[in-house]
Amino acid sequence: MKVIPFSICLLLFTNGTRAQEDPELIGPGLEIGLISESTGVTPGRPLTLGLHIHHLPGFHTYWKSPGIVGMATSIEWSLPEGFTASKIRWPYPQNTFMSKYPCHGYERDVTLIVDITPPEQITAKEVKFKAKSAWMCCAKGCFPGFETFELTLPVTDEPKPVPSAKARLSKAISELPSKKHNIEGIIQSSPDQKMITLSFQGEFKRPLKEAYFFSSDGQISSDQKQKFVEEKNGSITLKIPRSEFSPEGKTTMPGVLKIGGRYLEIEAKPES
């Protein structure tokens, strides 16, 4: 399937009368904002912030690897001197659609997690965090959004938790793909081979529910149907065409395996 260019999925216009009748053709489709787990910043103590996204009915935003359509939500930080920000920690993705095109994103409310590490000494009485974010929110139409969020917190040795933000961040942490599992991913195909063969081995809970592998670097496209085969040795195998937009020369396959209600972070590697 031909990839839908970013410019085409920005807006799917209809006439104004129909747009007024159908909420899914009117943006922005979400409520979004920056939240903090606590009311203050303590020198040397990591602080968890989150970009919380509430989706209106019918709308979705996109995971870090959206697939053939969409745009991953981004955050660009402006931090006080000496502060550092982690990469976004992404809760597990969902299968969704932009119009008729399958993609990877979020229909549920979600919080993108970022850990901020302050320096050991802070001379200021308060600090300001700026997060420049860009996103794409889609239903029957797609609506790009851009905004710089600001959060000013006092410097204190006794910060207090923010209950509502703490609850949202705790939920997001519980939705992070699990790294603690005994499932191993093995690549049985060579780099850049047109057909990818992945084997997953370990103790699967039986009976197996429908499995799906979210490729986090685009080697597998979202428009390809995935069919896993149970092997006699207890493993499961996925054979699927490589995306025409796959990065070249990759020797590993990072992603999230959805199986039996679990979401597992896996980096498949060649068999040793």
Coordinates of C-alpha atoms in Angstrom, one line a residue:
M1 CA 0.0 0.0 0.0
K2 CA 1.2 3.4 -0.8
V3 CA 2.1 5.6 2.2
I4 CA -0.3 8.5 2.7
P5 CA 1.9 11.7 2.7
F6 CA 1.9 13.8 5.9
S7 CA 0.4 16.7 3.9
I8 CA -2.6 14.7 2.9
C9 CA -3.5 13.5 6.4
L10 CA -3.4 17.0 7.9
L11 CA -7.0 17.8 7.1
L12 CA -9.8 15.9 5.4
F13 CA -12.2 18.7 4.5
T14 CA -15.9 18.5 4.0
N15 CA -18.3 21.4 3.6
G16 CA -19.0 23.6 6.7
T17 CA -22.5 22.3 7.2
R18 CA -21.5 18.7 7.5
A19 CA -18.6 19.6 9.8
Q20 CA -21.0 21.3 12.1
E21 CA -23.2 18.1 12.2
D22 CA -20.3 15.7 12.9
P23 CA -18.0 16.3 15.9
E24 CA -15.4 14.0 14.4
L25 CA -14.8 16.6 11.6
I26 CA -14.2 19.4 14.0
G27 CA -10.8 19.8 15.8
P28 CA -8.9 19.9 18.0
G29 CA -10.2 16.5 19.3
L30 CA -8.2 16.6 22.5
E31 CA -7.4 18.3 25.7
I32 CA -3.6 18.4 26.5
G33 CA -1.4 19.8 29.2
L34 CA 1.8 19.4 31.2
I35 CA 1.5 17.9 34.7
S36 CA 4.0 17.4 37.6
E37 CA 4.0 14.7 40.2
S38 CA 4.8 17.2 42.9
T39 CA 4.4 20.9 43.9
G40 CA 8.2 21.6 43.9
V41 CA 11.7 20.7 42.8
T42 CA 14.4 19.3 45.1
P43 CA 18.1 19.6 44.2
G44 CA 19.4 16.2 43.0
R45 CA 16.0 14.5 43.3
P46 CA 14.5 13.3 40.0
L47 CA 11.1 14.7 39.1
T48 CA 8.5 13.0 36.9
L49 CA 6.5 15.2 34.5
G50 CA 3.9 14.1 32.0
L51 CA 2.2 15.3 28.9
H52 CA -1.4 14.3 29.6
I53 CA -3.7 13.8 26.6
H54 CA -7.5 13.4 26.9
H55 CA -9.0 12.3 23.6
L56 CA -12.5 13.4 22.8
P57 CA -14.8 10.5 21.5
G58 CA -13.7 9.1 18.2
F59 CA -10.3 10.8 18.2
H60 CA -6.7 9.4 18.5
T61 CA -3.1 10.6 18.6
Y62 CA -0.1 8.6 17.6
W63 CA 2.6 6.3 19.2
K64 CA 6.3 6.9 18.7
S65 CA 6.1 4.7 15.5
P66 CA 2.7 5.5 14.0
G67 CA 2.9 3.3 10.9
I68 CA 1.9 4.3 7.4
V69 CA 0.0 7.5 8.5
G70 CA 0.1 10.0 11.3
M71 CA 2.8 11.8 13.3
A72 CA 4.2 10.9 16.7
T73 CA 3.6 13.4 19.5
S74 CA 6.9 15.2 20.2
I75 CA 8.3 17.2 23.1
E76 CA 11.2 19.6 22.9
W77 CA 12.4 20.9 26.3
S78 CA 13.8 24.2 27.4
L79 CA 15.2 23.6 30.9
P80 CA 17.1 25.6 33.4
E81 CA 20.9 25.2 33.5
G82 CA 22.0 21.9 34.9
F83 CA 18.7 20.1 34.4
T84 CA 18.3 17.1 32.0
A85 CA 15.3 15.4 30.6
S86 CA 14.9 11.7 29.7
K87 CA 13.4 10.5 26.4
I88 CA 9.7 10.0 26.4
R89 CA 8.5 6.8 28.1
W90 CA 5.6 5.6 26.0
P91 CA 2.7 3.6 27.4
Y92 CA 1.7 0.7 25.2
P93 CA 0.2 1.5 21.9
Q94 CA -3.2 0.5 20.4
N95 CA -4.2 -0.5 16.9
T96 CA -6.4 2.3 15.4
F97 CA -7.3 3.8 12.1
M98 CA -6.8 7.1 10.3
S99 CA -9.8 7.0 8.0
K100 CA -9.4 3.5 6.5
Y101 CA -5.7 3.3 7.1
P102 CA -4.4 1.2 10.1
C103 CA -1.9 2.8 12.4
H104 CA -0.5 2.7 15.9
G105 CA -1.7 5.2 18.5
Y106 CA -3.9 6.0 21.4
E107 CA -7.7 6.3 21.6
R108 CA -7.7 6.1 25.4
D109 CA -6.5 8.9 27.7
V110 CA -2.7 8.7 28.0
T111 CA 0.2 10.4 29.7
L112 CA 3.6 10.5 28.0
I113 CA 6.2 10.3 30.8
V114 CA 9.4 12.3 31.1
D115 CA 11.9 12.1 34.0
I116 CA 13.6 15.4 34.9
T117 CA 16.9 15.3 36.8
P118 CA 17.9 18.5 38.6
P119 CA 21.5 19.4 39.5
E120 CA 22.7 18.8 43.0
Q121 CA 22.6 22.6 43.7
I122 CA 20.0 25.1 42.7
T123 CA 20.5 28.7 43.5
A124 CA 17.2 30.0 42.2
K125 CA 14.0 30.1 44.3
E126 CA 11.9 28.7 41.5
V127 CA 12.5 27.0 38.2
K128 CA 10.6 27.1 34.9
F129 CA 10.2 24.2 32.5
K130 CA 9.1 24.8 28.9
A131 CA 7.9 21.9 26.7
K132 CA 7.3 22.7 23.0
S133 CA 5.0 20.0 21.8
A134 CA 3.6 19.0 18.4
W135 CA 0.9 16.4 17.7
M136 CA -1.6 15.1 15.3
C137 CA -5.1 14.3 16.4
C138 CA -7.4 12.4 14.0
A139 CA -10.9 11.0 13.7
K140 CA -12.7 11.5 10.3
G141 CA -10.5 14.6 9.9
C142 CA -6.9 15.2 11.1
F143 CA -5.9 18.2 13.1
P144 CA -2.3 19.2 13.8
G145 CA -1.5 20.9 17.1
F146 CA 1.4 23.0 18.3
E147 CA 1.9 24.5 21.7
T148 CA 4.5 25.5 24.3
F149 CA 3.6 24.5 27.8
E150 CA 5.2 26.2 30.8
L151 CA 5.4 24.9 34.4
T152 CA 7.0 27.0 37.2
L153 CA 7.8 25.2 40.4
P154 CA 9.4 26.4 43.6
V155 CA 12.7 24.9 44.9
T156 CA 12.0 23.1 48.1
D157 CA 13.3 20.3 50.3
E158 CA 9.8 19.2 51.0
P159 CA 7.7 19.0 47.8
K160 CA 4.2 17.8 48.2
P161 CA 2.5 15.3 45.8
V162 CA -0.2 16.5 43.4
P163 CA -2.8 13.8 43.8
S164 CA -4.5 14.2 40.4
A165 CA -1.2 14.3 38.5
K166 CA 0.2 11.4 40.6
A167 CA -2.7 9.2 39.7
R168 CA -2.4 9.9 36.0
L169 CA 1.4 9.3 36.1
S170 CA 0.9 6.1 38.1
K171 CA -1.6 4.8 35.6
A172 CA 0.8 5.7 32.7
I173 CA 3.7 3.8 34.5
S174 CA 1.4 0.8 34.9
E175 CA 0.9 0.9 31.1
L176 CA 4.5 0.9 30.1
P177 CA 5.4 -2.3 28.2
S178 CA 6.9 -4.8 30.6
K179 CA 10.6 -5.5 30.5
K180 CA 10.3 -8.3 33.0
H181 CA 9.3 -11.4 31.1
N182 CA 10.8 -14.6 29.7
I183 CA 9.8 -14.2 26.1
E184 CA 12.8 -14.0 23.7
G185 CA 12.5 -12.6 20.2
I186 CA 14.7 -14.2 17.5
I187 CA 15.2 -12.8 13.9
Q188 CA 15.4 -15.7 11.5
S189 CA 15.8 -13.6 8.4
S190 CA 18.8 -11.6 7.3
P191 CA 19.1 -7.7 7.4
D192 CA 17.2 -6.0 4.6
Q193 CA 15.6 -9.3 3.4
K194 CA 12.2 -8.6 1.8
M195 CA 10.4 -11.1 4.0
I196 CA 10.9 -10.8 7.8
T197 CA 10.7 -13.9 9.9
L198 CA 10.4 -13.5 13.7
S199 CA 10.3 -16.2 16.3
F200 CA 9.1 -15.6 19.9
Q201 CA 10.1 -18.3 22.4
G202 CA 9.3 -18.6 26.1
E203 CA 6.5 -19.6 28.4
F204 CA 3.3 -18.3 26.8
K205 CA 0.0 -18.5 28.7
R206 CA -2.4 -20.9 27.0
P207 CA -4.6 -20.5 25.2
L208 CA -2.9 -17.8 23.2
K209 CA -5.0 -14.8 22.3
E210 CA -4.4 -12.9 19.1
A211 CA -0.8 -11.6 19.0
Y212 CA 0.5 -8.4 17.4
F213 CA 4.0 -7.0 17.1
F214 CA 4.3 -3.1 17.2
S215 CA 7.6 -2.3 15.3
S216 CA 9.1 0.7 17.1
D217 CA 11.5 1.5 14.2
G218 CA 9.3 1.0 11.2
Q219 CA 10.7 -2.2 9.9
I220 CA 7.2 -3.6 9.9
S221 CA 4.4 -1.5 8.5
S222 CA 1.1 -1.0 10.1
D223 CA -0.9 -1.9 7.0
Q224 CA 0.3 -5.5 6.9
K225 CA -2.0 -8.1 8.5
Q226 CA -0.1 -10.1 11.1
K227 CA -0.7 -13.9 11.4
F228 CA 1.3 -15.8 14.1
V229 CA 1.8 -19.5 13.7
E230 CA 2.2 -21.8 16.8
E231 CA 5.1 -24.2 16.2
K232 CA 5.5 -27.7 17.6
N233 CA 8.3 -26.6 20.0
G234 CA 5.9 -24.1 21.7
S235 CA 7.2 -21.0 20.0
I236 CA 5.2 -18.6 17.7
T237 CA 6.4 -17.4 14.3
L238 CA 5.5 -14.3 12.3
K239 CA 6.4 -14.0 8.7
I240 CA 5.6 -10.6 7.2
P241 CA 6.9 -8.4 4.3
R242 CA 9.4 -5.7 5.3
S243 CA 8.2 -2.1 5.0
E244 CA 9.4 -0.3 1.9
F245 CA 10.3 2.5 4.3
S246 CA 12.3 0.3 6.7
P247 CA 15.6 1.6 7.9
E248 CA 18.5 -0.3 6.2
G249 CA 21.1 -2.6 7.7
K250 CA 19.2 -3.2 11.0
T251 CA 20.4 -6.4 12.8
T252 CA 17.8 -6.2 15.6
M253 CA 14.1 -5.6 15.7
P254 CA 12.8 -3.5 18.6
G255 CA 9.1 -3.3 19.4
V256 CA 6.2 -4.3 21.7
L257 CA 4.6 -7.7 21.6
K258 CA 0.9 -7.7 22.5
I259 CA -0.1 -11.2 23.5
G260 CA -2.6 -12.6 26.0
G261 CA -3.5 -9.2 27.3
R262 CA 0.2 -8.4 28.0
Y263 CA 2.4 -5.8 26.4
L264 CA 6.1 -6.9 26.3
E265 CA 9.0 -4.7 25.3
I266 CA 11.2 -6.9 23.1
E267 CA 14.3 -6.4 21.0
A268 CA 14.5 -9.4 18.7
K269 CA 18.1 -10.5 17.8
P270 CA 19.7 -13.0 15.4
E271 CA 20.0 -16.5 16.8
S272 CA 23.4 -17.0 18.3

